[in-house]
XYZ file of C-alpha atoms in Angstrom:
537
model
C -31.086 -2.689 200.042
C -32.176 -5.925 198.294
C -32.564 -7.756 201.654
C -34.662 -4.908 203.055
C -36.897 -4.940 199.974
C -37.436 -8.729 200.298
C -38.321 -8.400 204.004
C -40.846 -5.655 203.293
C -42.422 -7.754 200.509
C -42.592 -10.805 202.827
C -44.263 -8.829 205.638
C -46.849 -7.426 203.207
C -47.611 -10.930 201.882
C -48.050 -12.232 205.461
C -50.475 -9.425 206.275
C -52.485 -10.220 203.162
C -52.716 -13.927 204.124
C -53.713 -12.969 207.668
C -56.569 -10.805 206.342
C -57.858 -13.674 204.222
C -57.713 -16.099 207.195
C -59.645 -13.654 209.352
C -62.413 -13.532 206.739
C -62.547 -17.342 206.535
C -62.874 -17.729 210.313
C -65.432 -14.958 210.473
C -67.483 -16.688 207.799
C -67.223 -20.147 209.517
C -67.565 -19.185 213.166
C -70.005 -16.921 214.814
C -68.667 -13.891 216.559
C -67.948 -14.424 220.220
C -67.255 -18.168 220.024
C -64.180 -19.325 221.954
C -62.280 -20.251 218.729
C -63.073 -16.965 217.107
C -62.063 -15.026 220.188
C -58.717 -16.830 220.609
C -57.907 -16.549 216.932
C -58.741 -12.891 216.671
C -56.436 -12.154 219.649
C -53.652 -14.182 218.068
C -54.220 -12.534 214.692
C -54.230 -9.089 216.277
C -50.945 -9.816 218.029
C -49.408 -11.202 214.859
C -50.671 -8.250 212.860
C -49.134 -5.895 215.394
C -45.828 -7.739 215.119
C -45.898 -7.653 211.328
C -46.775 -3.947 211.229
C -43.975 -3.188 213.686
C -41.506 -5.241 211.627
C -42.627 -3.486 208.434
C -42.281 -0.088 210.084
C -38.826 -1.049 211.389
C -37.611 -2.042 207.938
C -38.954 1.192 206.467
C -37.248 3.246 209.184
C -33.993 1.344 208.659
C -34.300 1.893 204.917
C -34.836 5.664 205.396
C -31.915 5.870 207.801
C -29.735 4.067 205.284
C -30.671 6.484 202.540
C -30.063 9.429 204.877
C -26.700 8.027 205.883
C -25.708 7.538 202.257
C -26.817 11.079 201.387
C -24.775 12.467 204.274
C -21.778 10.397 203.195
C -22.156 11.654 199.616
C -22.428 15.288 200.720
C -19.410 14.909 203.017
C -17.317 13.373 200.231
C -18.400 16.109 197.801
C -17.481 18.732 200.374
C -14.065 17.189 200.963
C -13.399 16.739 197.247
C -14.258 20.360 196.506
C -11.915 21.541 199.250
C -8.352 22.590 198.434
C -7.238 20.577 201.433
C -6.104 16.992 201.350
C -7.585 14.606 203.941
C -6.528 11.017 204.427
C -6.333 8.543 207.297
C -4.071 5.659 208.166
C -3.797 3.122 210.986
C -0.932 1.364 212.815
C 0.414 -0.119 209.556
C 0.718 3.492 208.262
C -0.987 2.503 205.020
C -3.465 5.056 203.660
C -7.126 4.015 203.877
C -9.218 4.034 200.686
C -11.223 7.057 201.791
C -9.358 10.309 201.017
C -10.205 13.649 199.434
C -9.606 14.422 195.783
C -7.082 17.128 196.719
C -4.712 14.380 197.823
C -4.309 13.232 194.235
C -3.604 16.827 193.161
C -0.971 17.194 195.893
C 0.744 13.831 195.405
C 0.031 13.536 191.653
C -1.117 9.927 192.165
C -3.694 7.754 193.881
C -2.626 7.065 197.459
C -4.708 4.101 198.670
C -2.391 1.629 200.417
C 0.634 3.956 200.185
C 2.899 4.365 203.206
C 1.966 7.704 204.821
C 5.507 8.696 205.856
C 6.868 7.830 202.405
C 4.241 10.054 200.800
C 5.054 12.995 203.042
C 8.861 12.792 203.058
C 11.412 12.199 200.319
C 14.342 12.404 202.729
C 15.066 9.037 204.359
C 15.910 10.544 207.748
C 12.722 12.613 207.821
C 10.696 9.607 206.683
C 12.027 7.599 209.649
C 11.282 10.477 211.997
C 7.663 10.677 210.815
C 7.239 6.900 211.006
C 8.425 6.830 214.617
C 6.184 9.754 215.645
C 3.083 8.254 213.992
C 3.538 4.812 215.541
C 4.283 6.236 218.983
C 1.136 8.382 218.850
C -1.029 5.400 217.824
C 0.482 3.046 220.399
C 0.213 5.524 223.282
C -3.062 7.107 222.168
C -1.340 10.501 222.594
C -0.958 13.117 219.804
C 2.053 14.809 221.473
C 4.741 12.881 219.500
C 3.252 14.238 216.255
C 3.495 17.849 217.480
C 7.277 17.736 217.024
C 6.935 17.096 213.279
C 7.442 20.012 210.856
C 4.246 21.675 209.700
C 5.810 22.819 206.410
C 6.544 20.235 203.732
C 7.772 20.421 200.148
C 5.827 17.974 197.989
C 6.182 18.001 194.206
C 7.596 21.567 194.261
C 4.561 22.773 196.230
C 4.491 24.299 199.709
C 2.247 22.145 201.923
C 1.091 22.857 205.471
C 0.587 19.571 207.360
C -1.498 18.920 210.476
C -2.148 15.577 212.187
C -5.002 14.501 214.495
C -5.477 11.277 216.457
C -8.983 9.862 215.828
C -11.024 6.648 216.239
C -11.926 5.067 212.949
C -14.070 2.406 214.667
C -14.855 1.539 218.268
C -11.674 -0.483 218.561
C -9.426 1.060 215.908
C -7.357 4.248 216.337
C -6.165 6.141 213.276
C -4.396 9.345 212.313
C -6.100 11.979 210.188
C -3.637 13.963 208.028
C -4.847 17.383 206.905
C -2.779 18.893 204.092
C -3.205 22.473 202.854
C -1.509 23.680 199.678
C -0.199 27.153 200.591
C 2.003 27.656 197.509
C -0.012 30.538 196.057
C -0.312 32.257 199.414
C 3.410 31.950 200.101
C 4.219 33.196 196.595
C 1.927 36.177 197.111
C 3.389 36.908 200.547
C 6.914 36.647 199.162
C 5.956 39.052 196.369
C 4.467 41.523 198.843
C 7.566 41.250 201.026
C 9.807 41.770 198.002
C 7.869 44.874 196.955
C 7.978 46.257 200.482
C 11.767 45.884 200.630
C 12.879 46.511 197.052
C 13.045 49.385 194.614
C 10.952 48.259 191.612
C 13.226 49.819 188.961
C 16.678 48.742 190.134
C 15.669 45.666 192.217
C 17.991 46.928 194.944
C 16.789 47.229 198.524
C 14.891 50.401 199.373
C 15.337 52.982 202.090
C 12.783 51.346 204.395
C 14.722 48.068 204.428
C 18.031 49.803 205.122
C 16.618 51.737 208.059
C 15.312 48.442 209.448
C 18.474 46.355 208.958
C 21.212 48.844 209.927
C 20.449 48.853 213.697
C 20.793 45.057 213.669
C 24.113 45.271 211.814
C 25.401 47.889 214.248
C 24.917 45.336 217.020
C 26.391 42.351 215.222
C 28.669 43.275 212.300
C 31.222 45.910 213.340
C 33.135 47.632 211.903
C 30.342 48.908 209.681
C 30.918 51.116 206.644
C 28.378 52.960 204.536
C 29.025 54.175 201.006
C 26.768 56.901 199.589
C 26.834 57.266 195.808
C 25.262 60.048 193.733
C 24.546 59.312 190.071
C 25.944 62.184 188.012
C 24.021 63.481 184.994
C 20.706 61.763 185.757
C 18.752 65.009 185.450
C 20.592 65.820 182.238
C 19.794 62.372 180.846
C 16.113 62.698 181.765
C 15.860 66.220 180.348
C 17.730 65.592 177.115
C 17.270 61.926 176.254
C 14.062 61.183 178.148
C 13.182 59.285 181.313
C 13.577 55.910 179.615
C 17.265 56.689 179.080
C 17.464 57.929 182.685
C 15.980 54.666 183.903
C 18.591 52.715 181.940
C 21.312 54.784 183.623
C 19.866 53.903 187.055
C 19.692 50.216 186.151
C 23.303 50.294 184.877
C 24.475 51.766 188.182
C 22.495 49.156 190.123
C 24.046 46.328 188.094
C 27.533 47.594 188.913
C 26.725 47.575 192.633
C 25.123 44.118 192.498
C 28.198 42.720 190.779
C 30.629 44.156 193.331
C 28.697 43.508 196.547
C 29.540 40.445 198.639
C 26.952 38.146 200.233
C 25.685 40.031 203.269
C 26.355 43.491 201.827
C 23.254 45.649 201.426
C 22.945 47.707 198.232
C 19.972 50.063 198.137
C 18.514 52.802 196.017
C 18.260 55.585 198.575
C 16.516 58.212 196.456
C 16.073 59.399 192.884
C 19.764 59.543 191.954
C 21.328 58.272 195.191
C 22.451 54.770 196.149
C 23.615 53.465 199.515
C 25.783 50.418 200.147
C 26.100 49.053 203.690
C 29.249 46.961 204.199
C 29.167 44.793 207.369
C 32.482 43.880 209.029
C 34.306 46.320 206.755
C 36.788 48.938 207.906
C 37.393 52.263 206.164
C 40.372 51.041 204.153
C 38.412 48.122 202.689
C 35.452 50.423 202.019
C 37.716 52.742 200.020
C 38.955 49.752 198.011
C 35.308 48.936 197.283
C 34.825 52.523 196.050
C 37.794 52.174 193.710
C 36.310 48.989 192.265
C 33.061 50.895 191.695
C 34.956 53.622 189.796
C 36.714 51.107 187.561
C 33.488 49.196 186.860
C 31.634 52.444 186.102
C 34.273 53.449 183.551
C 33.990 50.032 181.906
C 30.176 49.895 181.963
C 28.443 50.030 178.601
C 26.338 53.110 177.931
C 24.447 54.242 174.883
C 24.142 57.973 175.548
C 25.655 59.187 178.838
C 28.604 57.496 180.543
C 28.067 56.105 184.030
C 29.568 58.401 186.653
C 29.152 58.309 190.448
C 30.250 60.735 193.157
C 31.029 58.808 196.342
C 31.277 59.385 200.097
C 32.339 56.874 202.769
C 31.862 56.699 206.543
C 32.861 53.940 208.998
C 32.047 53.189 212.645
C 33.480 50.733 215.181
C 30.929 51.684 217.848
C 27.567 49.912 218.153
C 26.142 53.008 219.841
C 26.651 55.078 216.674
C 23.498 56.760 215.403
C 22.865 55.784 211.769
C 21.674 59.303 210.940
C 25.056 60.648 212.012
C 26.898 57.962 210.060
C 24.872 58.730 206.940
C 25.476 62.473 207.341
C 29.248 61.874 207.453
C 29.110 59.853 204.223
C 26.898 62.516 202.624
C 29.393 65.277 203.506
C 32.185 63.291 201.876
C 30.039 62.634 198.816
C 29.283 66.338 198.268
C 32.978 67.195 198.602
C 33.727 64.549 196.002
C 31.013 65.898 193.723
C 32.385 69.435 193.984
C 35.964 68.361 193.242
C 34.926 66.170 190.339
C 32.430 68.595 188.826
C 34.693 69.848 186.018
C 35.917 66.348 185.192
C 32.388 64.964 185.151
C 31.154 67.807 182.927
C 34.080 67.363 180.546
C 33.342 63.645 180.228
C 29.665 64.351 179.631
C 30.436 66.882 176.920
C 32.948 64.558 175.237
C 30.433 61.739 175.315
C 27.762 63.935 173.748
C 30.164 64.952 170.968
C 30.811 61.274 170.208
C 27.096 60.443 170.252
C 26.306 63.267 167.817
C 28.911 62.108 165.320
C 28.470 58.348 165.839
C 24.725 58.601 165.242
C 25.186 60.833 162.205
C 23.422 63.778 163.822
C 26.223 66.145 162.802
C 28.827 65.773 160.033
C 32.102 64.193 161.145
C 34.561 66.893 162.157
C 31.921 69.626 162.346
C 32.309 70.214 166.084
C 36.115 70.452 166.036
C 36.126 72.738 162.986
C 33.598 75.055 164.602
C 35.659 75.132 167.809
C 38.800 76.209 165.942
C 37.016 78.845 163.904
C 35.008 80.342 166.752
C 38.096 80.623 168.974
C 40.035 82.379 166.194
C 37.164 84.739 165.372
C 36.522 85.499 169.063
C 40.202 86.393 169.556
C 39.947 88.701 166.540
C 37.058 90.407 168.339
C 39.235 90.870 171.429
C 37.761 88.071 173.563
C 40.394 86.613 175.906
C 41.302 82.944 175.486
C 40.572 81.915 179.098
C 37.592 84.202 179.568
C 34.050 83.126 180.484
C 32.790 84.173 177.038
C 35.406 82.017 175.292
C 34.602 79.016 177.475
C 30.901 79.504 176.737
C 31.593 79.627 172.987
C 33.523 76.355 173.205
C 30.679 74.736 175.133
C 28.217 75.963 172.517
C 30.373 74.326 169.858
C 30.093 71.023 171.719
C 26.413 71.215 172.625
C 24.617 73.358 170.045
C 23.301 70.345 168.093
C 22.463 68.112 171.072
C 18.763 68.773 170.570
C 18.886 66.744 167.367
C 18.916 63.523 169.412
C 15.160 63.912 169.878
C 14.467 64.280 166.151
C 13.467 61.290 163.992
C 16.514 59.870 162.197
C 14.655 59.675 158.860
C 13.804 63.354 159.078
C 17.410 64.355 159.771
C 18.595 62.497 156.673
C 15.761 63.503 154.388
C 17.046 64.939 151.092
C 13.794 66.547 149.960
C 12.322 69.600 151.733
C 10.624 69.035 155.106
C 6.845 69.046 155.328
C 5.071 71.608 157.489
C 4.667 69.064 160.308
C 8.305 67.982 160.078
C 9.463 71.587 160.114
C 7.420 72.200 163.264
C 9.165 69.237 164.936
C 12.558 70.487 163.770
C 11.983 73.892 165.351
C 11.736 72.273 168.790
C 15.280 70.941 169.012
C 16.960 74.142 170.371
C 14.803 73.763 173.475
C 16.355 70.336 174.120
C 19.823 71.847 173.872
C 18.715 74.572 176.276
C 17.576 71.992 178.869
C 20.792 70.066 178.502
C 23.015 73.117 179.139
C 20.800 74.097 182.063
C 21.229 70.612 183.534
C 25.011 70.931 183.676
C 24.792 74.381 185.263
C 25.526 76.593 182.248
C 22.649 79.099 182.004
C 24.440 81.516 179.626
C 25.244 78.660 177.220
C 21.668 77.427 177.548
C 20.316 80.848 176.508
C 22.805 80.966 173.628
C 21.744 77.551 172.310
C 18.038 78.374 172.636
C 18.439 81.519 170.538
C 20.838 80.088 167.947
C 18.102 79.878 165.278
C 16.767 83.375 165.912
C 17.260 85.936 163.085
C 18.205 89.591 163.271
C 14.978 90.531 161.456
C 12.756 88.585 163.892
C 11.716 85.770 161.529
C 13.653 83.052 163.359
C 12.587 80.579 166.065
C 11.651 79.573 168.709
C 10.779 83.039 170.104
C 11.041 85.408 167.125
C 13.604 87.658 168.847
C 14.941 90.665 166.945
C 18.241 92.569 166.839
C 20.178 92.860 170.053
C 17.454 91.024 171.958
C 19.193 87.949 170.615
C 22.037 86.937 173.027
C 25.510 88.008 171.872
C 26.794 84.424 172.046
C 24.075 83.292 169.636
C 24.741 86.101 167.140
C 28.489 85.455 167.098
C 28.291 81.664 167.017
C 25.637 81.585 164.263
C 28.031 83.103 161.726
C 30.721 80.493 162.385
C 28.352 77.531 162.392
C 26.522 78.521 159.199
C 29.819 79.072 157.379
C 31.056 75.561 158.313
C 27.774 73.929 157.268
C 27.770 75.659 153.883
C 31.382 74.748 153.125
C 30.914 71.004 153.765
C 28.693 68.367 152.188
C 25.291 67.639 153.782
C 22.327 65.481 152.785
C 20.622 68.634 151.565
C 23.303 69.916 149.140
C 26.967 69.650 148.228
C 29.548 71.923 149.785
C 29.963 75.493 148.589
C 33.309 77.141 148.064
C 34.520 79.538 150.731
C 33.789 82.519 148.472
C 30.243 81.296 147.760
C 29.574 80.791 151.467
C 30.875 84.247 152.361
C 28.742 85.741 149.589
C 25.639 84.059 151.092
C 26.497 85.412 154.529
C 26.964 88.912 153.082
C 23.526 88.626 151.491
C 22.017 87.850 154.916
C 23.606 90.865 156.641
C 20.889 92.626 158.643
C 18.394 89.890 157.826
C 19.658 86.656 159.386
C 22.867 87.985 160.945
C 23.957 90.891 163.155
C 25.245 93.475 160.639
C 28.244 94.596 162.721
C 29.316 91.038 163.529
C 28.824 90.097 159.881
C 31.214 92.829 158.794
C 33.739 91.676 161.402
C 33.440 88.047 160.288
C 33.840 88.891 156.597
C 36.894 90.996 157.362
C 38.319 88.219 159.517
C 37.790 85.609 156.827
C 39.464 87.825 154.254
C 42.635 87.978 156.342
C 45.538 85.573 155.751
C 45.412 84.171 159.306
C 41.985 82.528 158.673
C 43.165 80.284 155.807
C 45.074 77.660 157.918
C 41.907 76.922 159.914
C 40.354 74.972 157.057
C 41.558 71.696 155.585
């Protein structure tokens, strides 16, 4: 720019001198003389030359500014791009001109760095890139570079690489490297893929993935076994303890399956309470051994409220032409048979677990459930109820489950020594409904009705429905006498234990008010007999 400015200043000075000379000649010579004529022609020609030179320098100056502006805009555009651009020649050393993204990608300035060394940390790959770059430059052919991998790992980032053969000057060939950081896109795509294939709660595969992968396994991994597992007591857990507890039960089951599955096995959550495990290259005998390991692990799994229990069915095929729907149906048939056979065992374990939870969490006094069982069986026999009858079994279940609704009550409220407030009493009245849902969930509707009505009173002042007289289920009327007697004769947070005589006096006072009058008379007579005394420690 300084040279151009000096030239323009010189041309302007020359024009000024020429103008002064023209005036001097005009003043000394008359117009039209030979000297004047020759000089004016020469001056005109010189003036034309000077004006042309001045114009040329101004044009060159404008072009220079335009070129610099274009260069600045191009560099700004490249620097604002997320892509890295750099060039290098036959020596494979990076030229000084590169985009700012290159420094973000490589975490350093790269001028003069060896291109292959920047792109590859592995020595063998670095040599491969070096050979391809030099071959392309020597032959003037980009084909050797097309064999290079387009995906690179640079500083824990996923980089897409592309290479173009260009001319840096008239006589100099170069390679333009275009680097695109695709880490965020690949992370997003991986997340989308994960969500499309996985159950969000258990992190196991979902049904869609299984239906996609099984046909491939049928063609490549025979024998193929499928194991269908149904999670027992999920509905009960959701109904009684809430869906958060149900979710924990699902996660516990999923963890068992993850632990036992081998690499290549496919464990999936098939539905709400169903899981499916696909075992490639596994015959029926090995599949059954897998099932046994699941049973052992389920028994050992930690649980806070309901023990982990799974009903299982297995099916195996050695034929690649097998239809998966048929294979699944066979496993499902076996699973339902298993569920039917294990129903009593599963229910017994659930009931035992609930009894432990009630006592361990201090929701009922220690020993209350067993004492009530002994007393209600003895009293029921006195009334003529057979030991193995449906009514007797229902009474025993009520003994186990009648307080289960207390798990939803605040612990502080259950252990409060002073009287409950109106709001607390309203909350307390809701717990029989939880017990009702629980008994319904294990398929005991009569017990459910008995638990729901346990706090009803003969005179209609009870809850939750205000039933009167014989509208209250017989199970509830009978069981209420036994339960109240045990509560009154043992210490609670509300008051110390009464004597047996005091408790029986209170029950007599509530004849026809809280209790069925006929059953009250029967209970008082029973308790007065000598056979009742050994029931109580």
